[in-house]
Every structure is written in C-alpha cells, then in structure tokens.
mmCIF file of C-alpha atoms in Angstrom:
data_model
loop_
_atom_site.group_PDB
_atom_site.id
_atom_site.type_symbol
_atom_site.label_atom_id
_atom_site.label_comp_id
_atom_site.label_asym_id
_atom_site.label_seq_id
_atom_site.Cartn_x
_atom_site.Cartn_y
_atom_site.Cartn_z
ATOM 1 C CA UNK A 359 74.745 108.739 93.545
ATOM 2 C CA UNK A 360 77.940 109.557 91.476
ATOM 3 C CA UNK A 361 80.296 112.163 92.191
ATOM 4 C CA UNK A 362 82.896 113.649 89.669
ATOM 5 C CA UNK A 363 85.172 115.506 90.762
ATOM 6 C CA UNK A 364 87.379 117.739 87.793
ATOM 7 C CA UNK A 365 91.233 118.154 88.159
ATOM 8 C CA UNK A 366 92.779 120.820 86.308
ATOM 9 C CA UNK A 367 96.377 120.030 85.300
ATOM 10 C CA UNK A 368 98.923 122.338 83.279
ATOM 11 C CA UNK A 369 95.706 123.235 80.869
ATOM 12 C CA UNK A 370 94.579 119.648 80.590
ATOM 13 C CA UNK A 371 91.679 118.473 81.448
ATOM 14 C CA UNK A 372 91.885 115.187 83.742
ATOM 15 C CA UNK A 373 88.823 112.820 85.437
ATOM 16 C CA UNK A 374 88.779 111.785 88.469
ATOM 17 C CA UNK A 375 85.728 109.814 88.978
ATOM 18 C CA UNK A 376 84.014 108.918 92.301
ATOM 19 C CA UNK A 377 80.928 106.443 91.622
ATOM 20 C CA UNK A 378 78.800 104.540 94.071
ATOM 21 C CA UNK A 379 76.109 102.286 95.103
ATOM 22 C CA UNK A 380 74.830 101.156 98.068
ATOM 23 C CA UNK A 381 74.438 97.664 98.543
ATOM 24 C CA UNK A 382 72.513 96.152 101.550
ATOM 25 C CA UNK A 383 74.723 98.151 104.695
ATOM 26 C CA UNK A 384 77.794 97.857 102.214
ATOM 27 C CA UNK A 385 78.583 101.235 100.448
ATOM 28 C CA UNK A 386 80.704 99.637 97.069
ATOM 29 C CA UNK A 387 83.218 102.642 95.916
ATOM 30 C CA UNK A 388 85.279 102.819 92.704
ATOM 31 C CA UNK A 389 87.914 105.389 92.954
ATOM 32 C CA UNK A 390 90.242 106.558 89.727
ATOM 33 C CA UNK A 391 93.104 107.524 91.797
ATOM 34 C CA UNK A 392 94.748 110.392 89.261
ATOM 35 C CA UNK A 393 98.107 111.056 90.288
ATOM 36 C CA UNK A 394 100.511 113.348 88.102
ATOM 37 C CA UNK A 395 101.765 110.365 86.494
ATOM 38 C CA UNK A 396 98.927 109.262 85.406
ATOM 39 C CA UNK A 397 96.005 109.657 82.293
ATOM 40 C CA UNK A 398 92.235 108.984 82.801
ATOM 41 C CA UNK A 399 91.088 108.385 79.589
ATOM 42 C CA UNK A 400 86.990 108.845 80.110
ATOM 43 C CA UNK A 401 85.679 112.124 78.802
ATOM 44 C CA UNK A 402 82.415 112.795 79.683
ATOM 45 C CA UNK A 403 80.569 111.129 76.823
ATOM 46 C CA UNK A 404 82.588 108.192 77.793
ATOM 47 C CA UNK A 405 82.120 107.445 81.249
ATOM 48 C CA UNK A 406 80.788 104.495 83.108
ATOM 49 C CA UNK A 407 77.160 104.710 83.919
ATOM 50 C CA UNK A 408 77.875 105.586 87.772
ATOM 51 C CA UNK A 409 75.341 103.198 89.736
ATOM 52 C CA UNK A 410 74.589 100.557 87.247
ATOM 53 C CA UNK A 411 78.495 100.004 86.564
ATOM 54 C CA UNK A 412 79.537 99.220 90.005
ATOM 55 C CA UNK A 413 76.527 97.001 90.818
ATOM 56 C CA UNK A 414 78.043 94.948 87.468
ATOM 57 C CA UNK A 415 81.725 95.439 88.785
ATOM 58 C CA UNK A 416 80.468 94.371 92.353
ATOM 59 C CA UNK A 417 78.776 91.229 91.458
ATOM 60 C CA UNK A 418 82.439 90.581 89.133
ATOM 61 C CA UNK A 419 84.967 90.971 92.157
ATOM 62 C CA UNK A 420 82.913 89.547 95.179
ATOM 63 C CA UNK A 421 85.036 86.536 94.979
ATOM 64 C CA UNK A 422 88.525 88.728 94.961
ATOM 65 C CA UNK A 423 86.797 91.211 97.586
ATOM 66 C CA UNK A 424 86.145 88.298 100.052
ATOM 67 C CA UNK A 425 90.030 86.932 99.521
ATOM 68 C CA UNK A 426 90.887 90.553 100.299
ATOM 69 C CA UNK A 427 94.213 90.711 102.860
ATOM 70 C CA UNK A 428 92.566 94.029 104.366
ATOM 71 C CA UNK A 429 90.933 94.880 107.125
ATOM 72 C CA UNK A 430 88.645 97.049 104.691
ATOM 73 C CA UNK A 431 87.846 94.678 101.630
ATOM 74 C CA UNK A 432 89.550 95.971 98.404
ATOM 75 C CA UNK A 433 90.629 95.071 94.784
ATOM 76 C CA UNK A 434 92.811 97.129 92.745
ATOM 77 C CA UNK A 435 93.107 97.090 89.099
ATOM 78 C CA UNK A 436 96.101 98.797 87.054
ATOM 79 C CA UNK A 437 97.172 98.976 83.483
ATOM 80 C CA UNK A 438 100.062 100.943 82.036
ATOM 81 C CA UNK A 439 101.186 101.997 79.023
ATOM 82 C CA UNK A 440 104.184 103.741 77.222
ATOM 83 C CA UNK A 441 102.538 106.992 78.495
ATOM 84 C CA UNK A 442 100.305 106.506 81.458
ATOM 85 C CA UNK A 443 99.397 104.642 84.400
ATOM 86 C CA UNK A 444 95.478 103.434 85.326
ATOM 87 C CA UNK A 445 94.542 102.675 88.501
ATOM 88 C CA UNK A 446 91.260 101.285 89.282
ATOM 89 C CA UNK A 447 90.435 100.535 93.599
ATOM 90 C CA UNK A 448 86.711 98.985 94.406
ATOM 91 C CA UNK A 449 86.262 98.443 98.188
ATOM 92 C CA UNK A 450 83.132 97.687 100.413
ATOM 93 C CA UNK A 451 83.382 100.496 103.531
ATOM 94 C CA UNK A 452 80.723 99.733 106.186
ATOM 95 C CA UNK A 453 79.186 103.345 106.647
ATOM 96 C CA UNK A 454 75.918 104.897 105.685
ATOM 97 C CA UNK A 455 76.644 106.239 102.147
ATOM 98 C CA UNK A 456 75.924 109.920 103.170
ATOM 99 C CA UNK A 457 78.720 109.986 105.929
ATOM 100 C CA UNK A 458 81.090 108.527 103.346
ATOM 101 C CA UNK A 459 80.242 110.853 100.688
ATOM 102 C CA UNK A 460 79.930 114.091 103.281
ATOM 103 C CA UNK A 461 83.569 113.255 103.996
ATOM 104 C CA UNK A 462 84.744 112.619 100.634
ATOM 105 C CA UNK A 463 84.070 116.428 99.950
ATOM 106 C CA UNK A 464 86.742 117.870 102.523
ATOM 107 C CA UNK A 465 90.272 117.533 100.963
ATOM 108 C CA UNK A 466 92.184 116.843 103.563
ATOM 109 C CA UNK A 467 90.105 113.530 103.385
ATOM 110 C CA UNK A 468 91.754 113.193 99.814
ATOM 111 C CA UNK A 469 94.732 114.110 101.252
ATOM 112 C CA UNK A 470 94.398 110.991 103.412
ATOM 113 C CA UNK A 471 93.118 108.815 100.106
ATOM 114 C CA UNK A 472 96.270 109.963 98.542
ATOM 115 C CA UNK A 473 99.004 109.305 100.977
ATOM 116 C CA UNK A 474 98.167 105.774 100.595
ATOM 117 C CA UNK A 475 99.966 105.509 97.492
ATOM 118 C CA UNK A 476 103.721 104.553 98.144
ATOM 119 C CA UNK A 477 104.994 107.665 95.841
ATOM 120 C CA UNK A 478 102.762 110.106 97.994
ATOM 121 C CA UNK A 479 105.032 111.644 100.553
ATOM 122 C CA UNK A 480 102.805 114.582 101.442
ATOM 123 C CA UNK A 481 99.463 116.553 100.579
ATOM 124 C CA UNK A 482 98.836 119.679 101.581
ATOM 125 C CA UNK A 483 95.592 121.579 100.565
ATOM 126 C CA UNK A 484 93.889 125.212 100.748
ATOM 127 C CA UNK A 485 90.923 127.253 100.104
ATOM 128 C CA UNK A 486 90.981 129.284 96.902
ATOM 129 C CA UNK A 487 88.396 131.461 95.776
ATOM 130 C CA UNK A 488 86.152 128.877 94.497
ATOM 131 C CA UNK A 489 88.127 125.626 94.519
ATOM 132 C CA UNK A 490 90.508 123.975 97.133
ATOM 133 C CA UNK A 491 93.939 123.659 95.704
ATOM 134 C CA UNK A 492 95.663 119.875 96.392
ATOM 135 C CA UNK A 493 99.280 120.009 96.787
ATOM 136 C CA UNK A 494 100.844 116.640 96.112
ATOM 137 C CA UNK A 495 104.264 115.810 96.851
ATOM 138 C CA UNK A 496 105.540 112.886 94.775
ATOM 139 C CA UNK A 497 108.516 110.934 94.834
ATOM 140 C CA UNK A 498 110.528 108.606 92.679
ATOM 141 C CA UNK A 499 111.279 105.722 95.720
ATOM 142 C CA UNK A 500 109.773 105.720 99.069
ATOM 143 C CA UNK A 501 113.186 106.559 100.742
ATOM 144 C CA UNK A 502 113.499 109.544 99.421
ATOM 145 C CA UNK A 503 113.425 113.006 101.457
ATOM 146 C CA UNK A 504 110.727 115.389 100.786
ATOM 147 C CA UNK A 505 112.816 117.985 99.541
ATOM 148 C CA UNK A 506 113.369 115.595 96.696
ATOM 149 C CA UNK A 507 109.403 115.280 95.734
ATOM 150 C CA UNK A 508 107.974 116.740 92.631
ATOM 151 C CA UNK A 509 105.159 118.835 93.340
ATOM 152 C CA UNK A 510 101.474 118.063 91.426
ATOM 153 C CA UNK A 511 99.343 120.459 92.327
ATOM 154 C CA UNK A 512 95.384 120.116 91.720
ATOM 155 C CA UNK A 513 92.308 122.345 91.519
ATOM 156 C CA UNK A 514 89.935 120.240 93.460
ATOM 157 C CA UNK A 515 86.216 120.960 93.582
ATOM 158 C CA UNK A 516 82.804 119.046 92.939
ATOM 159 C CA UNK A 517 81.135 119.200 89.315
ATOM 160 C CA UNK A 518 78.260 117.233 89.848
ATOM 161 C CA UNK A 519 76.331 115.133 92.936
ATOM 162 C CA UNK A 520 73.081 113.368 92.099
ATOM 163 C CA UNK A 521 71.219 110.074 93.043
ATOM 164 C CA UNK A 522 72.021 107.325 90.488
#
C-alpha cells in the first residue's frame, strides 16, 4: 500500500511520501519528513516504486535496524545541500499495517510525527473545507521560546491509498 500525501507551500508544490510494506508481523515505513526547510525532490514521474522500494531498502538496512539505540528500530538518512535539507527515516513498528495506516490519516498523529524533530516546538492542526491545515512552529535552537518560532503552515490531505 503507498500513501502520498501533497503539501501545498507558498504556491509550490512539495512531496511528502508515505510508502509501506508489510513484512512477516513487521510493518517497514519510509517517511520523507518535509519540514519548511526542506525540498523533496521526487515529482510524480519520479518516485520510488512504493512496495517494491522498501522491500529493497529493508533487506539494505537490516543490519543498521538491528544496531538501532531505540526502543522502536529506526535508521535515518539525511543529505543537504546549499538549498535544502533531505531526510529519509525507515523503522519496523510492530502493528497490523491497517491500524498504522488508519492512524497515519488523523493529523494530530502528524502532529506527533513532527514534534519529534528538535526544531519542532509545536503543531497545531484544523479542519478546512476539504483539507486539514498543519500549523508548524519552527525554531532556530531548541531553547528558544515559542513566540520566537517561524510558522510553516501545510495543507494536509490524502491524494492517493492503494495496495502495492
């Protein structure tokens, strides 16, 4: 099943992608974290062939998955460039693929995904006509207050859900 969800950003048009597999009772997830900082170069004649990728990736980071620090198995990959950041995070999660993909359409879920990221300092969402609207509140170091956060906001909804 892959899910892609769009993010619409000051009239450009960003990815966020959302693939996955399941493997055995492991579901393996690859998440393109966008943040406003950030470019996703795939367009959609360019991106990775949902399932059949992240078996591939899967069978590549087992070893660095198993060495994982985490309570829930991850490995993160990240480039950057003179003008963007890429973040790439594969996990296993140990629950049935439809509960995990159920709550991955809420956005307060997202929300939670989000505040992960040390720069995150809040995420606020609402319902819009026919889209949720993220509110992300940024900052530059971790110490600083929220009223110091630039604010990223996101048009959050699902473009396409099918088996893979």
């Amino acid at each position: 099943m892959v899910l892609k969800i769009d993010m619409v950003i000051d009239d450009y048009r960003k990815y966020c992608i959302l693939a996955a597999r399941v493997l055995g009772l492991s579901l393996v997830i690859s998440l393109l974290l966008l943040f406003g900082w950030c470019e996703i170069s795939y367009s959609d004649d360019s991106l990775p062939a949902g399932s059949e990728f992240l078996v591939n990736k899967y069978g590549k980071i087992l070893k660095e998955l198993e060495k994982s620090p985490s309570a829930v198995p991850f490995y993160l990959e990240s480039s950057v460039s003179k003008s963007a950041s890429h973040v790439d995070i594969y996990g296993t999660i140990e629950y049935p693929f439809n509960m995990v993909i159920n709550e991955l359409q809420l956005p307060i879920n997202w929300c939670d995904i989000l505040l992960l990221h040390f720069k995150v300092r809040a995420c606020t969402y609402k319902k819009m006509k026919d889209t949720w609207l993220l509110t992300i509140y940024n900052v530059d170091k971790s110490s600083d207050p929220l009223e110091d956060a630039d604010q990223l906001e996101f048009e959050y909804h699902i473009l396409a859900q099918q088996p893979g």
